[in-house]
Amino acid sequence: MLSNRQRDLLVAVALTEFSVHYEAADPELSEEAWQLAADRLVEHDVEPAEAVGELEIG
């Protein structure tokens, strides 16, 4: 079972991946996804690479 923090970090990582992969197809949607990810990371004071490390993925 994931903690709330882990869940938020997992969502942030997924949104970041979405943002990167769909940037060319829909820049506005990509930017919105990145902003949502950034908001979650800031809330937990975590950098994107740290989120991956905390989740023990990648």
PDB file of N, CA and C in Angstrom:
ATOM      1  N   MET A   1       0.842  -1.175   0.000  1.00  0.00           N
ATOM      2  CA  MET A   1       0.000   0.000   0.000  1.00  0.00           C
ATOM      3  C   MET A   1       0.890   1.242   0.000  1.00  0.00           C
ATOM      4  N   LEU A   2       0.599   2.169  -0.895  1.00  0.00           N
ATOM      5  CA  LEU A   2       1.381   3.399  -0.987  1.00  0.00           C
ATOM      6  C   LEU A   2       0.899   4.430   0.036  1.00  0.00           C
ATOM      7  N   SER A   3       1.836   5.178   0.557  1.00  0.00           N
ATOM      8  CA  SER A   3       1.478   6.295   1.430  1.00  0.00           C
ATOM      9  C   SER A   3       0.949   7.430   0.549  1.00  0.00           C
ATOM     10  N   ASN A   4       0.346   8.424   1.164  1.00  0.00           N
ATOM     11  CA  ASN A   4      -0.135   9.584   0.402  1.00  0.00           C
ATOM     12  C   ASN A   4       1.020  10.270  -0.312  1.00  0.00           C
ATOM     13  N   ARG A   5       2.161  10.374   0.349  1.00  0.00           N
ATOM     14  CA  ARG A   5       3.337  10.994  -0.267  1.00  0.00           C
ATOM     15  C   ARG A   5       3.783  10.201  -1.493  1.00  0.00           C
ATOM     16  N   GLN A   6       3.887   8.883  -1.347  1.00  0.00           N
ATOM     17  CA  GLN A   6       4.297   8.046  -2.472  1.00  0.00           C
ATOM     18  C   GLN A   6       3.297   8.148  -3.617  1.00  0.00           C
ATOM     19  N   ARG A   7       2.038   8.182  -3.296  1.00  0.00           N
ATOM     20  CA  ARG A   7       0.998   8.308  -4.323  1.00  0.00           C
ATOM     21  C   ARG A   7       1.156   9.634  -5.077  1.00  0.00           C
ATOM     22  N   ASP A   8       1.358  10.720  -4.335  1.00  0.00           N
ATOM     23  CA  ASP A   8       1.561  12.032  -4.960  1.00  0.00           C
ATOM     24  C   ASP A   8       2.804  12.031  -5.844  1.00  0.00           C
ATOM     25  N   LEU A   9       3.874  11.408  -5.372  1.00  0.00           N
ATOM     26  CA  LEU A   9       5.106  11.350  -6.158  1.00  0.00           C
ATOM     27  C   LEU A   9       4.923  10.501  -7.410  1.00  0.00           C
ATOM     28  N   LEU A  10       4.200   9.404  -7.288  1.00  0.00           N
ATOM     29  CA  LEU A  10       3.930   8.562  -8.446  1.00  0.00           C
ATOM     30  C   LEU A  10       3.115   9.319  -9.487  1.00  0.00           C
ATOM     31  N   VAL A  11       2.118  10.051  -9.049  1.00  0.00           N
ATOM     32  CA  VAL A  11       1.314  10.857  -9.966  1.00  0.00           C
ATOM     33  C   VAL A  11       2.184  11.935 -10.617  1.00  0.00           C
ATOM     34  N   ALA A  12       3.058  12.555  -9.848  1.00  0.00           N
ATOM     35  CA  ALA A  12       3.947  13.587 -10.392  1.00  0.00           C
ATOM     36  C   ALA A  12       4.864  13.006 -11.467  1.00  0.00           C
ATOM     37  N   VAL A  13       5.410  11.821 -11.226  1.00  0.00           N
ATOM     38  CA  VAL A  13       6.280  11.182 -12.210  1.00  0.00           C
ATOM     39  C   VAL A  13       5.482  10.856 -13.476  1.00  0.00           C
ATOM     40  N   ALA A  14       4.292  10.322 -13.303  1.00  0.00           N
ATOM     41  CA  ALA A  14       3.458   9.983 -14.457  1.00  0.00           C
ATOM     42  C   ALA A  14       3.088  11.233 -15.256  1.00  0.00           C
ATOM     43  N   LEU A  15       2.739  12.305 -14.572  1.00  0.00           N
ATOM     44  CA  LEU A  15       2.411  13.547 -15.266  1.00  0.00           C
ATOM     45  C   LEU A  15       3.619  14.128 -15.992  1.00  0.00           C
ATOM     46  N   THR A  16       4.783  13.999 -15.396  1.00  0.00           N
ATOM     47  CA  THR A  16       6.003  14.474 -16.045  1.00  0.00           C
ATOM     48  C   THR A  16       6.264  13.682 -17.312  1.00  0.00           C
ATOM     49  N   GLU A  17       6.139  12.370 -17.241  1.00  0.00           N
ATOM     50  CA  GLU A  17       6.316  11.525 -18.422  1.00  0.00           C
ATOM     51  C   GLU A  17       5.311  11.905 -19.507  1.00  0.00           C
ATOM     52  N   PHE A  18       4.064  12.087 -19.128  1.00  0.00           N
ATOM     53  CA  PHE A  18       3.038  12.500 -20.081  1.00  0.00           C
ATOM     54  C   PHE A  18       3.429  13.816 -20.740  1.00  0.00           C
ATOM     55  N   SER A  19       3.861  14.756 -19.928  1.00  0.00           N
ATOM     56  CA  SER A  19       4.249  16.075 -20.420  1.00  0.00           C
ATOM     57  C   SER A  19       5.345  15.978 -21.472  1.00  0.00           C
ATOM     58  N   VAL A  20       6.345  15.150 -21.211  1.00  0.00           N
ATOM     59  CA  VAL A  20       7.475  14.999 -22.137  1.00  0.00           C
ATOM     60  C   VAL A  20       7.031  14.334 -23.440  1.00  0.00           C
ATOM     61  N   HIS A  21       6.238  13.283 -23.334  1.00  0.00           N
ATOM     62  CA  HIS A  21       5.877  12.504 -24.516  1.00  0.00           C
ATOM     63  C   HIS A  21       4.846  13.197 -25.413  1.00  0.00           C
ATOM     64  N   TYR A  22       4.058  14.108 -24.875  1.00  0.00           N
ATOM     65  CA  TYR A  22       3.011  14.750 -25.662  1.00  0.00           C
ATOM     66  C   TYR A  22       3.265  16.233 -25.919  1.00  0.00           C
ATOM     67  N   GLU A  23       4.478  16.686 -25.643  1.00  0.00           N
ATOM     68  CA  GLU A  23       4.810  18.098 -25.827  1.00  0.00           C
ATOM     69  C   GLU A  23       4.597  18.553 -27.269  1.00  0.00           C
ATOM     70  N   ALA A  24       5.038  17.763 -28.223  1.00  0.00           N
ATOM     71  CA  ALA A  24       4.902  18.150 -29.630  1.00  0.00           C
ATOM     72  C   ALA A  24       3.451  18.063 -30.103  1.00  0.00           C
ATOM     73  N   ALA A  25       2.718  17.088 -29.615  1.00  0.00           N
ATOM     74  CA  ALA A  25       1.342  16.885 -30.061  1.00  0.00           C
ATOM     75  C   ALA A  25       0.392  17.945 -29.513  1.00  0.00           C
ATOM     76  N   ASP A  26       0.577  18.330 -28.262  1.00  0.00           N
ATOM     77  CA  ASP A  26      -0.318  19.312 -27.646  1.00  0.00           C
ATOM     78  C   ASP A  26       0.452  20.072 -26.564  1.00  0.00           C
ATOM     79  N   PRO A  27       1.138  21.132 -26.963  1.00  0.00           N
ATOM     80  CA  PRO A  27       1.972  21.876 -26.017  1.00  0.00           C
ATOM     81  C   PRO A  27       1.193  22.425 -24.817  1.00  0.00           C
ATOM     82  N   GLU A  28      -0.030  22.850 -25.029  1.00  0.00           N
ATOM     83  CA  GLU A  28      -0.828  23.404 -23.922  1.00  0.00           C
ATOM     84  C   GLU A  28      -1.162  22.323 -22.894  1.00  0.00           C
ATOM     85  N   LEU A  29      -1.580  21.169 -23.361  1.00  0.00           N
ATOM     86  CA  LEU A  29      -1.879  20.058 -22.457  1.00  0.00           C
ATOM     87  C   LEU A  29      -0.607  19.580 -21.757  1.00  0.00           C
ATOM     88  N   SER A  30       0.470  19.546 -22.498  1.00  0.00           N
ATOM     89  CA  SER A  30       1.755  19.155 -21.932  1.00  0.00           C
ATOM     90  C   SER A  30       2.166  20.099 -20.800  1.00  0.00           C
ATOM     91  N   GLU A  31       2.011  21.391 -21.024  1.00  0.00           N
ATOM     92  CA  GLU A  31       2.353  22.383 -19.998  1.00  0.00           C
ATOM     93  C   GLU A  31       1.469  22.231 -18.767  1.00  0.00           C
ATOM     94  N   GLU A  32       0.191  21.966 -18.975  1.00  0.00           N
ATOM     95  CA  GLU A  32      -0.725  21.765 -17.845  1.00  0.00           C
ATOM     96  C   GLU A  32      -0.317  20.538 -17.029  1.00  0.00           C
ATOM     97  N   ALA A  33       0.048  19.460 -17.711  1.00  0.00           N
ATOM     98  CA  ALA A  33       0.491  18.250 -17.016  1.00  0.00           C
ATOM     99  C   ALA A  33       1.755  18.538 -16.209  1.00  0.00           C
ATOM    100  N   TRP A  34       2.693  19.277 -16.812  1.00  0.00           N
ATOM    101  CA  TRP A  34       3.929  19.612 -16.104  1.00  0.00           C
ATOM    102  C   TRP A  34       3.624  20.457 -14.873  1.00  0.00           C
ATOM    103  N   GLN A  35       2.706  21.408 -15.004  1.00  0.00           N
ATOM    104  CA  GLN A  35       2.368  22.269 -13.863  1.00  0.00           C
ATOM    105  C   GLN A  35       1.738  21.470 -12.727  1.00  0.00           C
ATOM    106  N   LEU A  36       0.869  20.542 -13.077  1.00  0.00           N
ATOM    107  CA  LEU A  36       0.263  19.679 -12.050  1.00  0.00           C
ATOM    108  C   LEU A  36       1.339  18.843 -11.347  1.00  0.00           C
ATOM    109  N   ALA A  37       2.289  18.320 -12.129  1.00  0.00           N
ATOM    110  CA  ALA A  37       3.387  17.547 -11.542  1.00  0.00           C
ATOM    111  C   ALA A  37       4.229  18.421 -10.630  1.00  0.00           C
ATOM    112  N   ALA A  38       4.576  19.599 -11.110  1.00  0.00           N
ATOM    113  CA  ALA A  38       5.409  20.514 -10.326  1.00  0.00           C
ATOM    114  C   ALA A  38       4.732  20.898  -9.017  1.00  0.00           C
ATOM    115  N   ASP A  39       3.424  21.122  -9.064  1.00  0.00           N
ATOM    116  CA  ASP A  39       2.687  21.471  -7.844  1.00  0.00           C
ATOM    117  C   ASP A  39       2.820  20.372  -6.795  1.00  0.00           C
ATOM    118  N   ARG A  40       2.702  19.132  -7.216  1.00  0.00           N
ATOM    119  CA  ARG A  40       2.823  18.010  -6.275  1.00  0.00           C
ATOM    120  C   ARG A  40       4.243  17.902  -5.727  1.00  0.00           C
ATOM    121  N   LEU A  41       5.227  18.112  -6.587  1.00  0.00           N
ATOM    122  CA  LEU A  41       6.621  18.029  -6.137  1.00  0.00           C
ATOM    123  C   LEU A  41       6.950  19.151  -5.155  1.00  0.00           C
ATOM    124  N   VAL A  42       6.475  20.337  -5.443  1.00  0.00           N
ATOM    125  CA  VAL A  42       6.713  21.476  -4.544  1.00  0.00           C
ATOM    126  C   VAL A  42       6.035  21.225  -3.197  1.00  0.00           C
ATOM    127  N   GLU A  43       4.850  20.679  -3.240  1.00  0.00           N
ATOM    128  CA  GLU A  43       4.109  20.385  -2.006  1.00  0.00           C
ATOM    129  C   GLU A  43       4.914  19.489  -1.072  1.00  0.00           C
ATOM    130  N   HIS A  44       5.691  18.584  -1.663  1.00  0.00           N
ATOM    131  CA  HIS A  44       6.499  17.649  -0.866  1.00  0.00           C
ATOM    132  C   HIS A  44       7.979  18.028  -0.836  1.00  0.00           C
ATOM    133  N   ASP A  45       8.318  19.172  -1.418  1.00  0.00           N
ATOM    134  CA  ASP A  45       9.696  19.668  -1.462  1.00  0.00           C
ATOM    135  C   ASP A  45      10.643  18.607  -2.022  1.00  0.00           C
ATOM    136  N   VAL A  46      10.293  18.103  -3.208  1.00  0.00           N
ATOM    137  CA  VAL A  46      11.052  17.036  -3.853  1.00  0.00           C
ATOM    138  C   VAL A  46      11.355  17.440  -5.296  1.00  0.00           C
ATOM    139  N   GLU A  47      12.576  17.170  -5.741  1.00  0.00           N
ATOM    140  CA  GLU A  47      12.965  17.364  -7.142  1.00  0.00           C
ATOM    141  C   GLU A  47      12.494  16.143  -7.944  1.00  0.00           C
ATOM    142  N   PRO A  48      12.262  16.289  -9.261  1.00  0.00           N
ATOM    143  CA  PRO A  48      11.795  15.146 -10.054  1.00  0.00           C
ATOM    144  C   PRO A  48      12.670  13.893  -9.915  1.00  0.00           C
ATOM    145  N   ALA A  49      13.980  14.045  -9.979  1.00  0.00           N
ATOM    146  CA  ALA A  49      14.859  12.868  -9.857  1.00  0.00           C
ATOM    147  C   ALA A  49      14.749  12.228  -8.475  1.00  0.00           C
ATOM    148  N   GLU A  50      14.544  13.042  -7.455  1.00  0.00           N
ATOM    149  CA  GLU A  50      14.376  12.504  -6.101  1.00  0.00           C
ATOM    150  C   GLU A  50      13.096  11.682  -5.992  1.00  0.00           C
ATOM    151  N   ALA A  51      12.053  12.110  -6.709  1.00  0.00           N
ATOM    152  CA  ALA A  51      10.779  11.384  -6.676  1.00  0.00           C
ATOM    153  C   ALA A  51      10.984   9.970  -7.195  1.00  0.00           C
ATOM    154  N   VAL A  52      11.702   9.838  -8.284  1.00  0.00           N
ATOM    155  CA  VAL A  52      11.987   8.512  -8.843  1.00  0.00           C
ATOM    156  C   VAL A  52      12.769   7.673  -7.845  1.00  0.00           C
ATOM    157  N   GLY A  53      13.752   8.301  -7.194  1.00  0.00           N
ATOM    158  CA  GLY A  53      14.543   7.581  -6.192  1.00  0.00           C
ATOM    159  C   GLY A  53      13.723   7.134  -5.005  1.00  0.00           C
ATOM    160  N   GLU A  54      12.845   7.997  -4.534  1.00  0.00           N
ATOM    161  CA  GLU A  54      12.008   7.649  -3.385  1.00  0.00           C
ATOM    162  C   GLU A  54      11.058   6.515  -3.710  1.00  0.00           C
ATOM    163  N   LEU A  55      10.616   6.456  -4.953  1.00  0.00           N
ATOM    164  CA  LEU A  55       9.700   5.393  -5.355  1.00  0.00           C
ATOM    165  C   LEU A  55      10.434   4.113  -5.724  1.00  0.00           C
ATOM    166  N   GLU A  56      11.783   4.206  -5.747  1.00  0.00           N
ATOM    167  CA  GLU A  56      12.631   3.058  -6.089  1.00  0.00           C
ATOM    168  C   GLU A  56      12.293   2.506  -7.462  1.00  0.00           C
ATOM    169  N   ILE A  57      12.135   3.426  -8.429  1.00  0.00           N
ATOM    170  CA  ILE A  57      11.920   3.036  -9.822  1.00  0.00           C
ATOM    171  C   ILE A  57      13.001   3.675 -10.669  1.00  0.00           C
ATOM    172  N   GLY A  58      13.205   3.160 -11.840  1.00  0.00           N
ATOM    173  CA  GLY A  58      14.146   3.751 -12.785  1.00  0.00           C
ATOM    174  C   GLY A  58      15.540   3.492 -12.506  1.00  0.00           C
TER     175      GLY A  58
END
